[in-house]
Amino acid sequence: MTPDREAHLKSMQDKFLQQSRAKYEAGQIEHGGLMWTKPGMLDHAKEEVIDLWHYLCTLEQQIAELKDSVIKN
């Protein structure tokens, strides 16, 4: 790994740790905590994957539209 790759990896890891902690803490408040005791985690995970699919498709569309607008201008 080169220094620039190490720096890139570290920045992504740092961002993930910060954002995942914030999301976890928000989930504790929203859902009452003790996630490991709640049933249905596999179903919840599947729902999150479905949401992710829609987010990715929407992002893909937004990027395509942005590219089109840049090319036209």
Tab-separated table of N, CA and C in Angstrom:
chain	number	residue	atom	x	y	z
A	1	MET	N	0.852	-1.185	0.000
A	1	MET	CA	0.000	0.000	0.000
A	1	MET	C	0.897	1.249	0.000
A	2	THR	N	0.535	2.154	-0.869
A	2	THR	CA	1.280	3.414	-0.936
A	2	THR	C	0.744	4.371	0.122
A	3	PRO	N	1.515	5.411	0.473
A	3	PRO	CA	1.036	6.368	1.478
A	3	PRO	C	-0.303	7.016	1.105
A	4	ASP	N	-0.502	7.324	-0.173
A	4	ASP	CA	-1.776	7.938	-0.561
A	4	ASP	C	-2.934	6.953	-0.418
A	5	ARG	N	-2.686	5.680	-0.677
A	5	ARG	CA	-3.730	4.665	-0.481
A	5	ARG	C	-4.017	4.456	0.997
A	6	GLU	N	-2.970	4.459	1.801
A	6	GLU	CA	-3.158	4.339	3.260
A	6	GLU	C	-3.975	5.514	3.794
A	7	ALA	N	-3.667	6.712	3.326
A	7	ALA	CA	-4.398	7.904	3.767
A	7	ALA	C	-5.858	7.836	3.340
A	8	HIS	N	-6.097	7.368	2.124
A	8	HIS	CA	-7.466	7.246	1.629
A	8	HIS	C	-8.241	6.235	2.469
A	9	LEU	N	-7.624	5.088	2.736
A	9	LEU	CA	-8.263	4.060	3.558
A	9	LEU	C	-8.570	4.592	4.953
A	10	LYS	N	-7.607	5.264	5.564
A	10	LYS	CA	-7.811	5.795	6.913
A	10	LYS	C	-8.942	6.813	6.938
A	11	SER	N	-9.027	7.659	5.929
A	11	SER	CA	-10.098	8.663	5.907
A	11	SER	C	-11.460	7.992	5.802
A	12	MET	N	-11.542	6.917	4.993
A	12	MET	CA	-12.816	6.197	4.875
A	12	MET	C	-13.166	5.484	6.177
A	13	GLN	N	-12.173	4.879	6.822
A	13	GLN	CA	-12.413	4.187	8.089
A	13	GLN	C	-12.855	5.169	9.169
A	14	ASP	N	-12.180	6.315	9.249
A	14	ASP	CA	-12.537	7.327	10.242
A	14	ASP	C	-13.969	7.815	10.047
A	15	LYS	N	-14.313	8.077	8.796
A	15	LYS	CA	-15.663	8.540	8.486
A	15	LYS	C	-16.694	7.479	8.848
A	16	PHE	N	-16.391	6.209	8.535
A	16	PHE	CA	-17.311	5.125	8.868
A	16	PHE	C	-17.513	5.024	10.375
A	17	LEU	N	-16.432	5.071	11.119
A	17	LEU	CA	-16.547	4.966	12.580
A	17	LEU	C	-17.393	6.099	13.153
A	18	GLN	N	-17.159	7.296	12.679
A	18	GLN	CA	-17.915	8.454	13.172
A	18	GLN	C	-19.396	8.325	12.825
A	19	GLN	N	-19.687	8.012	11.573
A	19	GLN	CA	-21.076	7.963	11.146
A	19	GLN	C	-21.798	6.741	11.691
A	20	SER	N	-21.095	5.615	11.806
A	20	SER	CA	-21.766	4.423	12.323
A	20	SER	C	-22.104	4.584	13.796
A	21	ARG	N	-21.242	5.243	14.553
A	21	ARG	CA	-21.544	5.485	15.966
A	21	ARG	C	-22.770	6.386	16.093
A	22	ALA	N	-22.798	7.456	15.312
A	22	ALA	CA	-23.934	8.388	15.374
A	22	ALA	C	-25.232	7.668	15.000
A	23	LYS	N	-25.192	6.832	13.958
A	23	LYS	CA	-26.395	6.105	13.540
A	23	LYS	C	-26.812	5.096	14.597
A	24	TYR	N	-25.858	4.413	15.188
A	24	TYR	CA	-26.165	3.436	16.237
A	24	TYR	C	-26.823	4.123	17.426
A	25	GLU	N	-26.255	5.243	17.840
A	25	GLU	CA	-26.813	5.973	18.983
A	25	GLU	C	-28.220	6.475	18.678
A	26	ALA	N	-28.442	6.956	17.461
A	26	ALA	CA	-29.780	7.405	17.074
A	26	ALA	C	-30.762	6.237	17.082
A	27	GLY	N	-30.307	5.078	16.620
A	27	GLY	CA	-31.153	3.887	16.632
A	27	GLY	C	-31.496	3.438	18.042
A	28	GLN	N	-30.564	3.597	18.967
A	28	GLN	CA	-30.828	3.253	20.359
A	28	GLN	C	-31.985	4.096	20.899
A	29	ILE	N	-31.959	5.358	20.563
A	29	ILE	CA	-33.019	6.272	21.010
A	29	ILE	C	-34.332	5.942	20.302
A	30	GLU	N	-34.270	5.773	18.983
A	30	GLU	CA	-35.488	5.552	18.197
A	30	GLU	C	-36.154	4.213	18.498
A	31	HIS	N	-35.346	3.156	18.678
A	31	HIS	CA	-35.910	1.815	18.800
A	31	HIS	C	-35.810	1.207	20.201
A	32	GLY	N	-35.305	1.962	21.144
A	32	GLY	CA	-35.288	1.483	22.519
A	32	GLY	C	-34.087	0.653	22.914
A	33	GLY	N	-33.104	0.540	22.050
A	33	GLY	CA	-31.867	-0.144	22.414
A	33	GLY	C	-31.987	-1.652	22.483
A	34	LEU	N	-30.925	-2.268	22.986
A	34	LEU	CA	-30.827	-3.722	23.152
A	34	LEU	C	-31.113	-4.470	21.848
A	35	MET	N	-30.537	-4.002	20.785
A	35	MET	CA	-30.730	-4.583	19.456
A	35	MET	C	-30.496	-6.095	19.458
A	36	TRP	N	-29.504	-6.548	20.178
A	36	TRP	CA	-29.144	-7.968	20.182
A	36	TRP	C	-30.202	-8.854	20.820
A	37	THR	N	-31.199	-8.272	21.483
A	37	THR	CA	-32.260	-9.067	22.096
A	37	THR	C	-33.531	-9.086	21.261
A	38	LYS	N	-33.571	-8.303	20.211
A	38	LYS	CA	-34.795	-8.163	19.423
A	38	LYS	C	-34.866	-9.233	18.330
A	39	PRO	N	-36.037	-9.817	18.165
A	39	PRO	CA	-36.205	-10.808	17.092
A	39	PRO	C	-36.321	-10.123	15.730
A	40	GLY	N	-36.145	-10.904	14.691
A	40	GLY	CA	-36.400	-10.402	13.339
A	40	GLY	C	-35.257	-9.638	12.709
A	41	MET	N	-34.043	-9.781	13.204
A	41	MET	CA	-32.919	-9.019	12.654
A	41	MET	C	-32.653	-9.356	11.193
A	42	LEU	N	-32.815	-10.622	10.805
A	42	LEU	CA	-32.590	-10.984	9.409
A	42	LEU	C	-33.587	-10.273	8.503
A	43	ASP	N	-34.839	-10.225	8.900
A	43	ASP	CA	-35.849	-9.523	8.109
A	43	ASP	C	-35.549	-8.033	8.037
A	44	HIS	N	-35.106	-7.458	9.146
A	44	HIS	CA	-34.743	-6.031	9.145
A	44	HIS	C	-33.565	-5.776	8.203
A	45	ALA	N	-32.588	-6.680	8.223
A	45	ALA	CA	-31.432	-6.534	7.345
A	45	ALA	C	-31.852	-6.605	5.875
A	46	LYS	N	-32.756	-7.513	5.551
A	46	LYS	CA	-33.252	-7.614	4.176
A	46	LYS	C	-33.959	-6.330	3.755
A	47	GLU	N	-34.726	-5.749	4.660
A	47	GLU	CA	-35.400	-4.483	4.361
A	47	GLU	C	-34.383	-3.379	4.089
A	48	GLU	N	-33.300	-3.370	4.852
A	48	GLU	CA	-32.253	-2.366	4.648
A	48	GLU	C	-31.590	-2.551	3.281
A	49	VAL	N	-31.393	-3.793	2.856
A	49	VAL	CA	-30.802	-4.066	1.541
A	49	VAL	C	-31.722	-3.550	0.441
A	50	ILE	N	-32.999	-3.748	0.598
A	50	ILE	CA	-33.966	-3.244	-0.387
A	50	ILE	C	-33.906	-1.727	-0.442
A	51	ASP	N	-33.862	-1.081	0.723
A	51	ASP	CA	-33.720	0.379	0.751
A	51	ASP	C	-32.441	0.808	0.043
A	52	LEU	N	-31.348	0.102	0.317
A	52	LEU	CA	-30.066	0.432	-0.300
A	52	LEU	C	-30.155	0.342	-1.821
A	53	TRP	N	-30.845	-0.665	-2.334
A	53	TRP	CA	-31.015	-0.798	-3.781
A	53	TRP	C	-31.653	0.463	-4.363
A	54	HIS	N	-32.693	0.944	-3.704
A	54	HIS	CA	-33.381	2.142	-4.194
A	54	HIS	C	-32.490	3.377	-4.102
A	55	TYR	N	-31.721	3.477	-3.022
A	55	TYR	CA	-30.788	4.606	-2.891
A	55	TYR	C	-29.756	4.579	-4.015
A	56	LEU	N	-29.199	3.402	-4.303
A	56	LEU	CA	-28.177	3.290	-5.333
A	56	LEU	C	-28.729	3.588	-6.723
A	57	CYS	N	-29.914	3.084	-7.014
A	57	CYS	CA	-30.523	3.372	-8.320
A	57	CYS	C	-30.822	4.854	-8.473
A	58	THR	N	-31.300	5.470	-7.419
A	58	THR	CA	-31.579	6.904	-7.460
A	58	THR	C	-30.297	7.699	-7.641
A	59	LEU	N	-29.249	7.321	-6.913
A	59	LEU	CA	-27.954	7.989	-7.064
A	59	LEU	C	-27.420	7.825	-8.478
A	60	GLU	N	-27.548	6.642	-9.018
A	60	GLU	CA	-27.109	6.390	-10.389
A	60	GLU	C	-27.841	7.311	-11.367
A	61	GLN	N	-29.139	7.464	-11.165
A	61	GLN	CA	-29.936	8.343	-12.024
A	61	GLN	C	-29.495	9.800	-11.862
A	62	GLN	N	-29.264	10.212	-10.632
A	62	GLN	CA	-28.829	11.593	-10.384
A	62	GLN	C	-27.480	11.868	-11.042
A	63	ILE	N	-26.557	10.923	-10.968
A	63	ILE	CA	-25.243	11.088	-11.598
A	63	ILE	C	-25.391	11.172	-13.113
A	64	ALA	N	-26.227	10.319	-13.690
A	64	ALA	CA	-26.447	10.349	-15.139
A	64	ALA	C	-27.033	11.694	-15.565
A	65	GLU	N	-27.991	12.192	-14.795
A	65	GLU	CA	-28.593	13.486	-15.127
A	65	GLU	C	-27.578	14.611	-15.010
A	66	LEU	N	-26.720	14.538	-13.995
A	66	LEU	CA	-25.691	15.551	-13.827
A	66	LEU	C	-24.698	15.509	-14.989
A	67	LYS	N	-24.290	14.302	-15.376
A	67	LYS	CA	-23.389	14.158	-16.527
A	67	LYS	C	-24.021	14.751	-17.778
A	68	ASP	N	-25.299	14.429	-17.997
A	68	ASP	CA	-25.996	14.961	-19.175
A	68	ASP	C	-26.023	16.478	-19.159
A	69	SER	N	-26.280	17.065	-18.006
A	69	SER	CA	-26.361	18.523	-17.937
A	69	SER	C	-24.995	19.166	-18.143
A	70	VAL	N	-23.923	18.515	-17.700
A	70	VAL	CA	-22.580	19.037	-17.904
A	70	VAL	C	-22.195	18.943	-19.379
A	71	ILE	N	-22.511	17.820	-19.994
A	71	ILE	CA	-22.185	17.619	-21.414
A	71	ILE	C	-22.933	18.606	-22.290
A	72	LYS	N	-24.190	18.886	-21.969
A	72	LYS	CA	-25.013	19.802	-22.775
A	72	LYS	C	-24.531	21.242	-22.639
A	73	ASN	N	-23.942	21.571	-21.502
A	73	ASN	CA	-23.483	22.949	-21.282
A	73	ASN	C	-22.053	23.027	-21.664
